[in-house]
PDB file of C-alpha atoms and ligand atoms in Angstrom:
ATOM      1  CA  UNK A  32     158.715 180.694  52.389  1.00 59.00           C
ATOM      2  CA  UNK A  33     156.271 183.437  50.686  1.00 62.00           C
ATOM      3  CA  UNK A  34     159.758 185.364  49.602  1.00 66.00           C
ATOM      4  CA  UNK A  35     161.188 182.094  48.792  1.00 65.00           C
ATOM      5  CA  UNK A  36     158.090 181.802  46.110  1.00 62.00           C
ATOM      6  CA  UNK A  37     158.304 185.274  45.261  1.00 63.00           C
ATOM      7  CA  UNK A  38     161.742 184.920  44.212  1.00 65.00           C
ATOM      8  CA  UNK A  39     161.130 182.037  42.469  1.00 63.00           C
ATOM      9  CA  UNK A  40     158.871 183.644  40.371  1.00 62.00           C
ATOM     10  CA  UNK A  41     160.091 186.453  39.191  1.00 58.00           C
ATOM     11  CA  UNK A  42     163.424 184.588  38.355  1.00 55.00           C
ATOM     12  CA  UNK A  43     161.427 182.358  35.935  1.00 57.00           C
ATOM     13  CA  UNK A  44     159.265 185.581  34.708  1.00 58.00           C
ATOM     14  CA  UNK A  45     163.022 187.382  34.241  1.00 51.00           C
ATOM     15  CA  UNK A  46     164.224 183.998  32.546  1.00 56.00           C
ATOM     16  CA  UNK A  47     161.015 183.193  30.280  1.00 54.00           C
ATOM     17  CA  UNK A  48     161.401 187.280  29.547  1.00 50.00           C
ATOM     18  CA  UNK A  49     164.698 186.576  27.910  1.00 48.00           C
ATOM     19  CA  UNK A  50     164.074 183.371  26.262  1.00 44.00           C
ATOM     20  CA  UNK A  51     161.512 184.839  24.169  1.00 44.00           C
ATOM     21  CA  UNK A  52     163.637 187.647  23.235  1.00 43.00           C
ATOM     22  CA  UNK A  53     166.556 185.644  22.460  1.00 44.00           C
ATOM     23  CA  UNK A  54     164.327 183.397  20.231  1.00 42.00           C
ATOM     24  CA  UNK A  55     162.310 185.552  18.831  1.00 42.00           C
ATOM     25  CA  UNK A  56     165.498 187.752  16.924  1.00 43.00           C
ATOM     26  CA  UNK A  57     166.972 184.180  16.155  1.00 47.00           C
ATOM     27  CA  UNK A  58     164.054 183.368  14.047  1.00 47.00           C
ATOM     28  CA  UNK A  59     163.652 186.574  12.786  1.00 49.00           C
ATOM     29  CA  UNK A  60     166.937 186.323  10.830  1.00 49.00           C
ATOM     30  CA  UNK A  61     166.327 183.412   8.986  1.00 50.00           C
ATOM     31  CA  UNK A  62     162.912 184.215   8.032  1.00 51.00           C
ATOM     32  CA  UNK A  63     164.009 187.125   5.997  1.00 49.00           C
ATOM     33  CA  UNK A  64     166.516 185.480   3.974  1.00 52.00           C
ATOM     34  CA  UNK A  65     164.484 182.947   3.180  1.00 52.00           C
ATOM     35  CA  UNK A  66     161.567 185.788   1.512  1.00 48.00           C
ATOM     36  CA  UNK A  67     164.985 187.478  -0.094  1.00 52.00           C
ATOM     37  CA  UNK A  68     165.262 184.449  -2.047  1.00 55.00           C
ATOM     38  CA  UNK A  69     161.861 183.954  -2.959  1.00 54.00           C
ATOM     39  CA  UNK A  70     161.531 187.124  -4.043  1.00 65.00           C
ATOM     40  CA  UNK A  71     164.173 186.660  -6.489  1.00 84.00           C
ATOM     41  CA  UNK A  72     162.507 182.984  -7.837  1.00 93.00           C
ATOM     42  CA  UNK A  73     159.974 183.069  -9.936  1.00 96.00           C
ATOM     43  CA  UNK A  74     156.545 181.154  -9.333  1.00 97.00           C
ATOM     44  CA  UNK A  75     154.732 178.973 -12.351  1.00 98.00           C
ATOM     45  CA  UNK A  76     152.596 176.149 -12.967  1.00 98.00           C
ATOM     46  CA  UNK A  77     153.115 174.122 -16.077  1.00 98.00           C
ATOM     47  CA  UNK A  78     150.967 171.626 -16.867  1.00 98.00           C
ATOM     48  CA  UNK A  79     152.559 167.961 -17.554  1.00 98.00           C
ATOM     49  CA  UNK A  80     151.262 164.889 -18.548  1.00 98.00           C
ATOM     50  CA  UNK A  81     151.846 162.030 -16.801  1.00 98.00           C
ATOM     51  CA  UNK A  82     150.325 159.029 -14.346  1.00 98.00           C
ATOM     52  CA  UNK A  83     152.134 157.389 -11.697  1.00 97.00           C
ATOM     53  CA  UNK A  84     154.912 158.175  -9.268  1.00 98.00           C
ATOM     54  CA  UNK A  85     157.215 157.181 -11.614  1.00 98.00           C
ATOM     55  CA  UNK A  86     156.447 159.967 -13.911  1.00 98.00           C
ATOM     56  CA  UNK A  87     156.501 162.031 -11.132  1.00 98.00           C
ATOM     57  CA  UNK A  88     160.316 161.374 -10.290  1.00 98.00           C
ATOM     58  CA  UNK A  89     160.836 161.719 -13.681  1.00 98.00           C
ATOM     59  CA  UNK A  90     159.192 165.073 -14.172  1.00 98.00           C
ATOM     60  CA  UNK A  91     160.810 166.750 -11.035  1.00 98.00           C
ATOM     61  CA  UNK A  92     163.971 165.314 -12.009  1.00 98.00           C
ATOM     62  CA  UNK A  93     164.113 166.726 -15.494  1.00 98.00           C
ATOM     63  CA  UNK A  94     163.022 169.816 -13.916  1.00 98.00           C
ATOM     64  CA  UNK A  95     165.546 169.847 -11.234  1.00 98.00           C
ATOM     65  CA  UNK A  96     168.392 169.071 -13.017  1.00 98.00           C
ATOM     66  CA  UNK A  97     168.118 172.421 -15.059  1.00 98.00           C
ATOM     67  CA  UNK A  98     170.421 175.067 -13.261  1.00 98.00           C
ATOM     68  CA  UNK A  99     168.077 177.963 -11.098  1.00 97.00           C
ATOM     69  CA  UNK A 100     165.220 175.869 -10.610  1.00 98.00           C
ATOM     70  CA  UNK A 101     164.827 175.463  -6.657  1.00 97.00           C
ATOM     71  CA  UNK A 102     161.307 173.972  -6.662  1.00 98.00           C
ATOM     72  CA  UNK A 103     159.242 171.082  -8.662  1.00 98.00           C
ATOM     73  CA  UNK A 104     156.789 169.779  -7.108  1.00 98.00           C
ATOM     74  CA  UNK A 105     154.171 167.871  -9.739  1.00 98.00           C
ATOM     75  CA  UNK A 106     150.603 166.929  -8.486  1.00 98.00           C
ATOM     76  CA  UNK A 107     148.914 163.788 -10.248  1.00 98.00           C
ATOM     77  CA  UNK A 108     145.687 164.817  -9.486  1.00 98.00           C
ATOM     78  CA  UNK A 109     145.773 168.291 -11.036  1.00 98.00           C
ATOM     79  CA  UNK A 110     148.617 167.513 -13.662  1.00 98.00           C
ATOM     80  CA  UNK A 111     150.370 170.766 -12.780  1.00 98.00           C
ATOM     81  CA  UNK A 112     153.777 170.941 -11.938  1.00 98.00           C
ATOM     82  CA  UNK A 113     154.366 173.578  -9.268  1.00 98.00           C
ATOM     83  CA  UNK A 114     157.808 175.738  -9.963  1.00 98.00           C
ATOM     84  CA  UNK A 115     160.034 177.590  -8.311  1.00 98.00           C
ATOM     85  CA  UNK A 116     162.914 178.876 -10.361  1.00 98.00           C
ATOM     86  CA  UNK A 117     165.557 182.125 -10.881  1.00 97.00           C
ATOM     87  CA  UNK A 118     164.383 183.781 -13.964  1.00 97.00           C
ATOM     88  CA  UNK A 119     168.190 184.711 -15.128  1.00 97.00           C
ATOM     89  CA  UNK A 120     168.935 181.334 -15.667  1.00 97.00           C
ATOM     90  CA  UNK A 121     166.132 179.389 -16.936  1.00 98.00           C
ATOM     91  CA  UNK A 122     162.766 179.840 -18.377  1.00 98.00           C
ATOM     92  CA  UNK A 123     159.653 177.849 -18.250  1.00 98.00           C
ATOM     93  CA  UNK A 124     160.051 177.646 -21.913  1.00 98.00           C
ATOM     94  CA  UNK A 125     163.299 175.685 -20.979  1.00 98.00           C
ATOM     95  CA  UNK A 126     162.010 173.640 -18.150  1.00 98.00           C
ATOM     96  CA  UNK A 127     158.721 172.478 -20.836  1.00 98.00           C
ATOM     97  CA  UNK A 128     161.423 171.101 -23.532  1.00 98.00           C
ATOM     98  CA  UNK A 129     163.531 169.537 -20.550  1.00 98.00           C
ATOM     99  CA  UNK A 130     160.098 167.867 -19.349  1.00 98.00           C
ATOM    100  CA  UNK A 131     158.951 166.997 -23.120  1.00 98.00           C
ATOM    101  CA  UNK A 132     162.308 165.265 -23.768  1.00 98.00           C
ATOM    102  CA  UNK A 133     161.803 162.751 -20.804  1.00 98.00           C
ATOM    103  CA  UNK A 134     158.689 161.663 -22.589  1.00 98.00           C
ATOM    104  CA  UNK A 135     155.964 163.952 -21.124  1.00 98.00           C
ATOM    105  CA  UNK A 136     153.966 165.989 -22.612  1.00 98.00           C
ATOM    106  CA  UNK A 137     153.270 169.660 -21.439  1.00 98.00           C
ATOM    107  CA  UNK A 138     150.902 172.278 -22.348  1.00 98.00           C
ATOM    108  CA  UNK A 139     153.977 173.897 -24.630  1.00 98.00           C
ATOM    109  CA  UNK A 140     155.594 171.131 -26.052  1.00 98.00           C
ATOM    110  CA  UNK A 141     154.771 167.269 -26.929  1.00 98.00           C
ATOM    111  CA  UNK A 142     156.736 164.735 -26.552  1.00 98.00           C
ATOM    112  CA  UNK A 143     158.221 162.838 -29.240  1.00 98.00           C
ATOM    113  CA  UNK A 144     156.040 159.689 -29.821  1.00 98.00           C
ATOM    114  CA  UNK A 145     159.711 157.704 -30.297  1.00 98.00           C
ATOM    115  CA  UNK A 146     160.627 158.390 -26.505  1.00 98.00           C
ATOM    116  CA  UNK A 147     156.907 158.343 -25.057  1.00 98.00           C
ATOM    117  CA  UNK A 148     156.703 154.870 -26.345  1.00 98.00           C
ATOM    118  CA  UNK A 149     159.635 153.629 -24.404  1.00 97.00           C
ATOM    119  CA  UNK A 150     158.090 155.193 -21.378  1.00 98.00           C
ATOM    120  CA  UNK A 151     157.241 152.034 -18.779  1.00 97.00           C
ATOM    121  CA  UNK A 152     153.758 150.543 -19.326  1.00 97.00           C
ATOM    122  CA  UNK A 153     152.232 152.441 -15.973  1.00 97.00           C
ATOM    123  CA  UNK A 154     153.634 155.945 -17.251  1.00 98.00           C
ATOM    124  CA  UNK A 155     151.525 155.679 -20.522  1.00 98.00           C
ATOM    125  CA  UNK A 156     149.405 158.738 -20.192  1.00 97.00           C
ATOM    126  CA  UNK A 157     148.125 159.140 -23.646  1.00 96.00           C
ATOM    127  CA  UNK A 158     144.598 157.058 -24.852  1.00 81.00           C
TER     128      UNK A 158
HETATM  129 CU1  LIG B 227     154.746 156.790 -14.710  1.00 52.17          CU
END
C-alpha cells in the first residue's frame, strides 16, 4: 500500500513537473509578441471635451476609425483620452482634428460651434 502511495506520488510530482513546463513556454510566446507590438505603438493622452457615454462612443469611435490607432480609451472623469496608436500612420495631430470634427473639443483643436450645436442635449459640454 506504502509503494502504492509512493507511486502515486511521484507520478503526480512527474505530471505537475511537466504541466508547468508545458504552460509556462506556451505563455511565454504570446507574451512577447504582444510587448513587440507595443513597442512599436505609441502611447498619448489627449485631452477631449465631452460629458456622457455618448460622447464617449463618439470620441473612441472617431479615434478608432483612423487607420494605426489600436487603443482609445476616454475617461469622463479626467477628460483624457488614453491612446494607443502606430506612429507611421497617424499622428495625434490627426486623431485631435478627427475628434474636433465629431463635435469635441480637444486641447489642439475646437470644434466648430456649427457641429457642437447639433451635438444631443446631454453631450453639451461647453457653459
Ligand atoms: Cu454626450
Amino acid at each position: 500500500m506504502k509503494r502504492l502511495i509512493l507511486f502515486f506520488a511521484v507520478t503526480v510530482m512527474i505530471a505537475a513537473g511537466n504541466g508547468c513546463g508545458n504552460s509556462g513556454s506556451q505563455k511565454k510566446t504570446p507574451e512577447i509578441k504582444k510587448e513587440e507590438k507595443s513597442q512599436k505603438d505609441e502611447h498619448a493622452m489627449l485631452k477631449a471635451s465631452g460629458s456622457c457615454e455618448m460622447c464617449k462612443t463618439r470620441i473612441e469611435k472617431a479615434a478608432k476609425d483612423l487607420d494605426g490607432v489600436t487603443v482609445a480609451n476616454w475617461d469622463r472623469d479626467i477628460q483624457q483620452l488614453h491612446l494607443h496608436f502606430d506612429p507611421k500612420k497617424t499622428s495625434v495631430d490627426a486623431i485631435s482634428k478627427a475628434i474636433a470634427k465629431t463635435g469635441h473639443d480637444t486641447e489642439k483643436d475646437r470644434a466648430d460651434d456649427v457641429v457642437y450645436n447639433v451635438l444631443p442635449d446631454c453631450c453639451k459640454y461647453r457653459k
